[in-house]
CSV table of C-alpha atoms in Angstrom, one decimal:
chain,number,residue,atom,x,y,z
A,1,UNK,CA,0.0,14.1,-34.3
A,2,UNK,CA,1.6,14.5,-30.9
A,3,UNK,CA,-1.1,16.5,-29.6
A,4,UNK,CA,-3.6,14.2,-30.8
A,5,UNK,CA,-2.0,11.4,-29.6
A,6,UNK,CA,-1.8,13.1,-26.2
A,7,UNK,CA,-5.7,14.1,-26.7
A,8,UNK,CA,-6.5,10.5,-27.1
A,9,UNK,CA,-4.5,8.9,-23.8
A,10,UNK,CA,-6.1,11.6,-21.9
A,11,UNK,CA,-9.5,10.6,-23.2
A,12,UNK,CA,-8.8,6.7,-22.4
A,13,UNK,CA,-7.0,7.9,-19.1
A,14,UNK,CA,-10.5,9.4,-18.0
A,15,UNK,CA,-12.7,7.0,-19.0
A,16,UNK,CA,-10.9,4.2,-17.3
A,17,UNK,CA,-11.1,6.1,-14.3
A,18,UNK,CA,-14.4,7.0,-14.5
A,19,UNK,CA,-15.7,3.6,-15.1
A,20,UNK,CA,-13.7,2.9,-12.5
A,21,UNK,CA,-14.7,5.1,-9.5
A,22,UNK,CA,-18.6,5.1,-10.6
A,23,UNK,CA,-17.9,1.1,-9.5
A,24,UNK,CA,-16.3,1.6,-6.7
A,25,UNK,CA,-19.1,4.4,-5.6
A,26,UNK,CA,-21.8,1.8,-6.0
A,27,UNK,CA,-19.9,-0.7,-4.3
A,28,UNK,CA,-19.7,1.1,-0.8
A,29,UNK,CA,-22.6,3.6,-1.1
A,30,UNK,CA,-24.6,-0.2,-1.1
A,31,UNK,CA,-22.7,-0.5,2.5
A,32,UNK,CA,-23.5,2.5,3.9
A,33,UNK,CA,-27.5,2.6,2.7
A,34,UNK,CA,-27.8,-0.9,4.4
A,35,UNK,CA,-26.0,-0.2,7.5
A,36,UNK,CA,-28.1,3.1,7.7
A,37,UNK,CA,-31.2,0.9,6.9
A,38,UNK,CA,-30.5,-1.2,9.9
A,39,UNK,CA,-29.0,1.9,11.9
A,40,UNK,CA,-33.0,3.3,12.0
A,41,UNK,CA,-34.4,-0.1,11.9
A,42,UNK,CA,-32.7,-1.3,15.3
A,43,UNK,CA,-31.7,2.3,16.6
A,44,UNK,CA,-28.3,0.8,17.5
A,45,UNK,CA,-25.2,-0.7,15.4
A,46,UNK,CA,-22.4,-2.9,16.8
A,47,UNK,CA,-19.0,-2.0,16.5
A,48,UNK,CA,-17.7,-4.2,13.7
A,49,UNK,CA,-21.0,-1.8,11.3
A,50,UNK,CA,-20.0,1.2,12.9
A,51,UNK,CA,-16.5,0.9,11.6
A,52,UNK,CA,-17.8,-0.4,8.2
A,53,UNK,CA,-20.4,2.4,8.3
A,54,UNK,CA,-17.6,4.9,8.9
A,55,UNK,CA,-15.4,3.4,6.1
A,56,UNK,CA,-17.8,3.1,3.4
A,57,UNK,CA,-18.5,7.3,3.7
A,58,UNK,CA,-14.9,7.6,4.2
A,59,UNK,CA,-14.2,5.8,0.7
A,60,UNK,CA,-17.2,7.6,-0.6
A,61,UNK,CA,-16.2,10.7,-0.7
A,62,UNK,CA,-12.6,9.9,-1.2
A,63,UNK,CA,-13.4,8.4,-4.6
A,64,UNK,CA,-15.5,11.6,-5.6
A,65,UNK,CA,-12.6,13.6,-4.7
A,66,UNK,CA,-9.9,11.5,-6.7
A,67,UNK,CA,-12.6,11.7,-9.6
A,68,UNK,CA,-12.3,15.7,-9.4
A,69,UNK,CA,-8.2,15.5,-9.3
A,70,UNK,CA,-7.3,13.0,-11.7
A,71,UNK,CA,-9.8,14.8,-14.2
A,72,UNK,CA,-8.4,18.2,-13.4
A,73,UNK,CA,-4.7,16.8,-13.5
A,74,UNK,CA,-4.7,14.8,-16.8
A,75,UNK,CA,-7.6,16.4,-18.7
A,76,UNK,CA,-6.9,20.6,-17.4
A,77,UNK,CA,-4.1,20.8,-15.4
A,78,UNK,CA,-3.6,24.4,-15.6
A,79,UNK,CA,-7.2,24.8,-13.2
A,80,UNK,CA,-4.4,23.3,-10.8
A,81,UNK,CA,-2.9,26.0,-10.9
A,82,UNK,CA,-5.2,28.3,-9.7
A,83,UNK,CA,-5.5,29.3,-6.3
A,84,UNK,CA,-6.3,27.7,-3.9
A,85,UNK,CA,-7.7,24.7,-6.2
A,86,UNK,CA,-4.6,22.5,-5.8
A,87,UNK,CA,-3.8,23.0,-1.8
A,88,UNK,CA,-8.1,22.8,-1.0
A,89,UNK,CA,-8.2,19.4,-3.8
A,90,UNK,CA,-4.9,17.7,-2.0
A,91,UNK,CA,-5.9,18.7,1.2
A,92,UNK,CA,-9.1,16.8,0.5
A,93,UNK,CA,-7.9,14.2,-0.6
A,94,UNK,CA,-5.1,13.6,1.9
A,95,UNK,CA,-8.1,13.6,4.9
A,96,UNK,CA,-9.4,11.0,3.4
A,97,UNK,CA,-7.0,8.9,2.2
A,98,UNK,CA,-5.5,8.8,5.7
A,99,UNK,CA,-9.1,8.6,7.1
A,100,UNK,CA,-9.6,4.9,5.0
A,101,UNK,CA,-6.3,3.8,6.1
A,102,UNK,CA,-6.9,4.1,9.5
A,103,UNK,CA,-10.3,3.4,9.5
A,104,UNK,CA,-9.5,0.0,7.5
A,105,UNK,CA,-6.5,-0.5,10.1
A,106,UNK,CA,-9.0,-0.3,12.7
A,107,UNK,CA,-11.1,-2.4,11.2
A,108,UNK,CA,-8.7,-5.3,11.2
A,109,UNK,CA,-7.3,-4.7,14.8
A,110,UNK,CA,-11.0,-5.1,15.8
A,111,UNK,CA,-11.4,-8.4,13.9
A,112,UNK,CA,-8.1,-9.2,15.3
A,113,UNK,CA,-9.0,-8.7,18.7
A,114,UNK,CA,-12.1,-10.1,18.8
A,115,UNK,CA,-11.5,-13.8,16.8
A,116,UNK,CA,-8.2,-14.3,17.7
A,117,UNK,CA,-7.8,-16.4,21.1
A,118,UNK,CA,-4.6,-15.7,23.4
A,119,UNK,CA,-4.0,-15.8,27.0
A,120,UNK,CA,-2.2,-12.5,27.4
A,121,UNK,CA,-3.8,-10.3,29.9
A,122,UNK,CA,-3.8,-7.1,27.9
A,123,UNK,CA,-5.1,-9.5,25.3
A,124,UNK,CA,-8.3,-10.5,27.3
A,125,UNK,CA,-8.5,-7.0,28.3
A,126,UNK,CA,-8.9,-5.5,24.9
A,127,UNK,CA,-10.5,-7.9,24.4
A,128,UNK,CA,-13.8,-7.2,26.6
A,129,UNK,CA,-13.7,-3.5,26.3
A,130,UNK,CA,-12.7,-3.4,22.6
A,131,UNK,CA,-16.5,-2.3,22.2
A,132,UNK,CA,-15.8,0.9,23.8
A,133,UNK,CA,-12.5,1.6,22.6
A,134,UNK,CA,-14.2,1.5,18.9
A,135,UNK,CA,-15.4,5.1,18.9
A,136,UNK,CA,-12.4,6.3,20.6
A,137,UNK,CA,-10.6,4.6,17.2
A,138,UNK,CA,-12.9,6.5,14.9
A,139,UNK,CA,-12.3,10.0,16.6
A,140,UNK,CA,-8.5,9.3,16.9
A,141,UNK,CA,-8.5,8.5,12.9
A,142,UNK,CA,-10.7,11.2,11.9
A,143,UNK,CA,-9.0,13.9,14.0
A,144,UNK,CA,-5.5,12.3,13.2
A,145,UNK,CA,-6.1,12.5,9.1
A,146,UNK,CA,-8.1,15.7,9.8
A,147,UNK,CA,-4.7,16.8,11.3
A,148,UNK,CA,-2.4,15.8,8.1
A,149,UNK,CA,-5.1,17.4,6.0
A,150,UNK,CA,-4.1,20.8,7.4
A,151,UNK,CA,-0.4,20.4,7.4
A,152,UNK,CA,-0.8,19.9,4.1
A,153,UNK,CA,-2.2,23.0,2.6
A,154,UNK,CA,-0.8,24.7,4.7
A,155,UNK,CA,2.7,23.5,3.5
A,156,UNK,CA,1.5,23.5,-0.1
A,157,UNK,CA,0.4,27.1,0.3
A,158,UNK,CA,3.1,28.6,1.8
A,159,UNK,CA,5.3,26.5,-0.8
A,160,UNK,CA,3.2,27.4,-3.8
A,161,UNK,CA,2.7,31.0,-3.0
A,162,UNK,CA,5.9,32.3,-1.4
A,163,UNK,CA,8.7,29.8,-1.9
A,164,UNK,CA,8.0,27.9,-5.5
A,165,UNK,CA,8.1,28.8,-9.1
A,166,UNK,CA,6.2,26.6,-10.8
A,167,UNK,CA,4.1,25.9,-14.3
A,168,UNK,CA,1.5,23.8,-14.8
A,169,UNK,CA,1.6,21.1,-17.9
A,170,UNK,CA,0.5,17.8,-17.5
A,171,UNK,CA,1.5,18.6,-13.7
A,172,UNK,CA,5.0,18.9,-14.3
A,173,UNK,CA,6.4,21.1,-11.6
A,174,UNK,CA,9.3,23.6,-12.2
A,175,UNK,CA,10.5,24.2,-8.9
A,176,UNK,CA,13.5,25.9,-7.4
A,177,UNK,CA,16.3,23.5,-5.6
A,178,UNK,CA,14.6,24.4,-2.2
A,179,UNK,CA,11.4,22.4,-3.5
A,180,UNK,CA,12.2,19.1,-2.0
A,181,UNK,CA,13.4,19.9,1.3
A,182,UNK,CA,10.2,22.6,1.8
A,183,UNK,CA,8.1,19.4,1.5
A,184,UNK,CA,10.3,17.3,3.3
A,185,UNK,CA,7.9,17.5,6.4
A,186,UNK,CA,4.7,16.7,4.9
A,187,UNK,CA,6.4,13.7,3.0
A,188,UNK,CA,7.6,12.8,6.3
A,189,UNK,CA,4.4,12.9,8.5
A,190,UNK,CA,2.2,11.5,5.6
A,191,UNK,CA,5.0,8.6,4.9
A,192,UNK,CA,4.9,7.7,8.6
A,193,UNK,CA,1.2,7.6,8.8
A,194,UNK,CA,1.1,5.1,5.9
A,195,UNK,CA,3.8,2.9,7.4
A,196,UNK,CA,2.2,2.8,10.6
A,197,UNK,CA,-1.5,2.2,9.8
A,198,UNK,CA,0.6,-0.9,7.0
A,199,UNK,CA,2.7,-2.0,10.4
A,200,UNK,CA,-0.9,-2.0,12.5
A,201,UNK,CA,-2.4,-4.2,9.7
A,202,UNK,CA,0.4,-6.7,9.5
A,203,UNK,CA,0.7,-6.8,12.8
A,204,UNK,CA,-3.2,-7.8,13.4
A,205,UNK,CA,-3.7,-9.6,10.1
A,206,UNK,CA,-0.6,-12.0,11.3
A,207,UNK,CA,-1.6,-12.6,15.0
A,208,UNK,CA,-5.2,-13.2,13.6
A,209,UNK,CA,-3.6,-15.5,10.9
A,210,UNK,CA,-1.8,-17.8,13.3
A,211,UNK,CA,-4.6,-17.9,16.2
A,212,UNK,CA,-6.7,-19.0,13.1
A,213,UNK,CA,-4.5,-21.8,12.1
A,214,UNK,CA,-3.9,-23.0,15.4
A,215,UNK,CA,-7.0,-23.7,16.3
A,216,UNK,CA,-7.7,-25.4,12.8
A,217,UNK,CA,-4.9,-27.7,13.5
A,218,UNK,CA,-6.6,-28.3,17.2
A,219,UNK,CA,-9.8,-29.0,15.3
A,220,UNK,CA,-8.2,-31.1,13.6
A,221,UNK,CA,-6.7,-33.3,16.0
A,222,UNK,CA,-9.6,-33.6,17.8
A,223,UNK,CA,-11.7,-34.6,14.7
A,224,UNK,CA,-14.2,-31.7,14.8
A,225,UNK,CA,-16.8,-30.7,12.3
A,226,UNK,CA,-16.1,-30.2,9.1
A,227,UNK,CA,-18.2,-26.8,9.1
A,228,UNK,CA,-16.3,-25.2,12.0
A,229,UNK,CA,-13.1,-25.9,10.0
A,230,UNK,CA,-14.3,-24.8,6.5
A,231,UNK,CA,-16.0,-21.1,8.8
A,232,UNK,CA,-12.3,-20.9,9.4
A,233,UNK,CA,-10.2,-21.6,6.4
A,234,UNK,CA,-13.0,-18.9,5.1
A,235,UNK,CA,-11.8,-16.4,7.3
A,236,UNK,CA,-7.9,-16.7,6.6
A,237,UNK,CA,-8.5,-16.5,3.3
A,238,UNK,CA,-10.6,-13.2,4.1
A,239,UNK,CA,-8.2,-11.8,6.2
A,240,UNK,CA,-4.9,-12.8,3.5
A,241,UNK,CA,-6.9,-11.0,0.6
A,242,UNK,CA,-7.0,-8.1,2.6
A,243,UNK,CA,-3.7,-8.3,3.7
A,244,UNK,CA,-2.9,-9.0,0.1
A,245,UNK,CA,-4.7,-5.9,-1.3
A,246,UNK,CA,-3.5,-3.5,1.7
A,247,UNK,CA,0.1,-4.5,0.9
A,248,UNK,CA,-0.9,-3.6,-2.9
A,249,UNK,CA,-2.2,0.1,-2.1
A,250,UNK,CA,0.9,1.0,0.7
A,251,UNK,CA,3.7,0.6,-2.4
A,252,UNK,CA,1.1,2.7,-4.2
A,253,UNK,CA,1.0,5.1,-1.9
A,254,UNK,CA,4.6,5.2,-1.3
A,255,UNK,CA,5.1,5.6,-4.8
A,256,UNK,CA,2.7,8.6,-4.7
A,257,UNK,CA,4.9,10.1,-2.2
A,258,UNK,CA,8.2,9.4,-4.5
A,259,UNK,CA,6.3,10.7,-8.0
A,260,UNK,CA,4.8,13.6,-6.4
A,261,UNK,CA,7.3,16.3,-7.7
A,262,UNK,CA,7.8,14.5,-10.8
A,263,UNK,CA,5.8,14.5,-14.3
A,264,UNK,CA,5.4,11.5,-15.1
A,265,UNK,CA,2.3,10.5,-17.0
A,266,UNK,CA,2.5,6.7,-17.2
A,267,UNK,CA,3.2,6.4,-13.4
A,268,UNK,CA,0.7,8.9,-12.5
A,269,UNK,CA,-1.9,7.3,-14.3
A,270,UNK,CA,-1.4,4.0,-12.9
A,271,UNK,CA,-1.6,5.3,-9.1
A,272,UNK,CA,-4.7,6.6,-10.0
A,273,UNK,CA,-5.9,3.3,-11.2
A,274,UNK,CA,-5.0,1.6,-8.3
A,275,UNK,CA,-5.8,4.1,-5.6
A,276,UNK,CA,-9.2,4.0,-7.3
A,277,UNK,CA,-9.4,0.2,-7.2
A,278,UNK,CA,-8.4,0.0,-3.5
A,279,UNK,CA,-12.0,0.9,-2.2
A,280,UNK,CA,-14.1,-1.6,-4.3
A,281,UNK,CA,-12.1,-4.2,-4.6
A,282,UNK,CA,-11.7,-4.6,-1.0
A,283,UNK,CA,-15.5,-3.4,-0.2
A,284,UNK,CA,-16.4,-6.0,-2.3
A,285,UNK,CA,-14.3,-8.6,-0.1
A,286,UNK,CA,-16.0,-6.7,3.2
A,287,UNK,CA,-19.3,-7.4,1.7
A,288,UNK,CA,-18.8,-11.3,1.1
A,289,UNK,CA,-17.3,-11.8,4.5
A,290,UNK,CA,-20.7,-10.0,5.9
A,291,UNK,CA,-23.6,-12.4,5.8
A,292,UNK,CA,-25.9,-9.5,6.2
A,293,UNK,CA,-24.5,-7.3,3.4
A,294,UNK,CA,-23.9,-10.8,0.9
A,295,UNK,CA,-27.8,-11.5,1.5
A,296,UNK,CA,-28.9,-8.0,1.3
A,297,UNK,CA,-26.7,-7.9,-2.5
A,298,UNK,CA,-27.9,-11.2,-3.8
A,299,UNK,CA,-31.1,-10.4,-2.9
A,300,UNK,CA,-31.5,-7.3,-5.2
A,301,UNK,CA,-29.3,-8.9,-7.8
């Protein structure tokens, strides 16, 4: 009965998962097939559709990969356990997890930069060569989670093959003392590159936020239009979902971080569900806040 009952939540497990990641798929392969529409339609993209362009491939392939590991891990975890499946999958996946991240960081620093109004001179300066910092963004995120992907298999392959004893079952991990502090420096690196993409987010998101409300409250003194005011309230409300939702996926990924050596089904399962969700729930935000992607969308619904 226990076996069946484990049969059963596995089953469940990968269904909601896969429901869930064939979603999210749709969701930003529609971004990047538009944006590559217009890409050879016009020749040229600007730099808010390059970022998105780069994001949506980015989340792409990082669902397909999370697919691939949550069914290996809760459907045949002992293929885990084969070498080099685990370090090559993790590796994988840790490029482009970091690689959304930092894309999506970017992606609000640029917003932030370019709607938000201050006075600063580095502001101003950012501010009219922000175009051609944008690739230099792209590079420095790809290279940069490129970077962590490699630290991690090669950590994970020098731990799994020379340092570890370890079994595979329902990825529960029997490792010696050592285990912990052999991973110490990947935990580290990878922790600090989720709290500083969150800290680059919060940052932007909240100096956007307030140069938003401050000039609602001007509009307001000076009896503007209703329609510039209702353009903005739409954009804090854009930019605080996102915020909202970013928040949501860093204690998720944190937790990742703290369950990693541990086997614990439940908690497992519902990082998956929300590292899945991540992606199209907040595509699906990107794509409301673009008037080109919303028309293109309602068009063929």
């Amino acid at each position: 009965t226990e076996q069946s009952n484990g049969t059963s939540y596995s089953i469940v497990a990968v269904a909601i998962i896969t429901l869930e990641v064939f979603a999210s798929l749709w969701i930003n392969a529609f971004i990047v097939a538009v944006l590559c529409i217009a890409w050879v339609k016009k020749k040229t993209l600007n730099s808010s559709e390059k970022i998105l362009l780069v994001l949506g491939c980015c989340r792409f392939w990082f669902l397909c990969i999370s697919w691939v590991y949550s069914f290996l891990a809760i459907i045949c975890p002992e293929y885990l356990c084969v070498h080099p499946i685990f370090q090559v999958v993790t590796a994988t996946q840790n490029f482009f997890i970091f690689s959304d991240l930092w894309v999506s960081a970017s992606l609000c620093g640029f917003y932030c930069i370019k709607i938000a109004n201050f006075r600063n001179s580095f502001f101003i300066y950012l501010k009219a060569k922000i175009d051609r910092i944008v690739p230099w963004l792209l590079l420095g995120s790809v290279v940069f989670s490129l970077f962590i992907a490699i630290l991690a298999y090669d950590t994970l392959d020098k731990a799994i093959c020379h340092n570890l004893n370890f079994t595979c079952k329902g990825i529960a991990w029997k490792a010696s003392i050592r285990m912990k502090e052999h991973f110490f420096p990947v935990f580290f690196i990878t922790g600090l590159g989720f709290s500083t993409s969150f800290v680059a987010v919060t940052f932007s998101a909240l100096l956007l936020l307030f140069s938003l409300w401050r000039h609602k409250c001007m509009m307001q003194t000076n009896s503007m239009k209703n329609l510039s005011m209702d353009a903005h309230i739409k954009a804090m409300k854009s930019i605080l979902s996102f915020f909202i939702l970013y928040s949501i996926n860093f204690i998720f990924l944190i937790l990742t971080l703290i369950y990693a050596l541990n086997s614990q089904n439940s908690m497992t399962f519902l990082i998956f569900i929300v590292q899945d969700a991540f992606p199209g729930v907040h595509s699906i935000t990107l794509i409301f806040s673009n008037p080109k992607l919303e028309k293109t969308l309602l068009r063929i619904l």
